[in-house]
């Protein structure tokens, strides 16, 4: 009881600090104003029905490896966790391996704490190119989730955090995507497209809760993966015309 009470008392100042700081969610230079594909690293992903050059792509960590099968050279935006730059765990090492020699349009690095110079040196070391780079701190992540979903998540531990894939979906919605199509994002899957280690996924419960919340709030969020549609209950993307017709009926 005392332990729980102490933990609760610690949360209150953090909540106050968050609102006093009033952080701004990460933004793009111009609104997307079109469908956005958020590409994750689940072993199975699908090119969305009707995909063409008018769609924008946000990749997460090393997921852009799958774009070689879509005839796409580089994503428009990449969201990358801070650990992928210098981490020594298997996932981080594999991400750096597959990103070597590749590039992205705009790179957003989440929760990086060591300064821009060190970040750029780390990216140069793996030969990963970018048009522009942004550092997104924890409070901006919290602000993004709060603005889009109305929920305040203090990210007290790994189980209460959303994955970077869900953060990417929120980022797309906040920045004007007319539809967000998830591909290769399945909270129930294990393993990653860029390695064969079959690592378990974190954030399973929170990711599923956030997706259900987004659907419940009426956001235009879909999946390109049929099995994810069955497992999670996300509407399956069937093309822009179908989405427009469904929207008019509602």
mmCIF file of N, CA and C in Angstrom, residues 25 34 50 69 90 108 163 190 207:
data_model
loop_
_atom_site.group_PDB
_atom_site.id
_atom_site.type_symbol
_atom_site.label_atom_id
_atom_site.label_comp_id
_atom_site.label_asym_id
_atom_site.label_seq_id
_atom_site.Cartn_x
_atom_site.Cartn_y
_atom_site.Cartn_z
ATOM 1 N N UNK A 25 3.365 18.860 -30.252
ATOM 2 C CA UNK A 25 3.638 17.616 -30.970
ATOM 3 C C UNK A 25 4.541 17.863 -32.178
ATOM 4 N N UNK A 34 -3.130 13.859 -47.809
ATOM 5 C CA UNK A 34 -3.293 12.715 -48.712
ATOM 6 C C UNK A 34 -3.144 11.434 -47.888
ATOM 7 N N UNK A 50 -4.216 0.055 -54.571
ATOM 8 C CA UNK A 50 -4.241 1.360 -55.216
ATOM 9 C C UNK A 50 -3.028 2.229 -54.936
ATOM 10 N N UNK A 69 10.465 -4.145 -52.445
ATOM 11 C CA UNK A 69 9.465 -4.931 -53.173
ATOM 12 C C UNK A 69 8.318 -4.060 -53.677
ATOM 13 N N UNK A 90 20.261 -6.955 -30.119
ATOM 14 C CA UNK A 90 20.154 -7.572 -31.446
ATOM 15 C C UNK A 90 19.328 -6.732 -32.419
ATOM 16 N N UNK A 108 12.869 11.649 -38.026
ATOM 17 C CA UNK A 108 12.479 12.051 -36.679
ATOM 18 C C UNK A 108 13.013 10.999 -35.708
ATOM 19 N N UNK A 163 4.202 1.645 -29.128
ATOM 20 C CA UNK A 163 5.340 1.387 -30.006
ATOM 21 C C UNK A 163 5.556 2.565 -30.939
ATOM 22 N N UNK A 190 5.279 -11.664 -33.814
ATOM 23 C CA UNK A 190 6.646 -11.706 -33.287
ATOM 24 C C UNK A 190 7.595 -11.660 -34.473
ATOM 25 N N UNK A 207 -0.643 -0.945 -27.638
ATOM 26 C CA UNK A 207 -0.855 -0.745 -29.073
ATOM 27 C C UNK A 207 -2.274 -1.135 -29.482
#
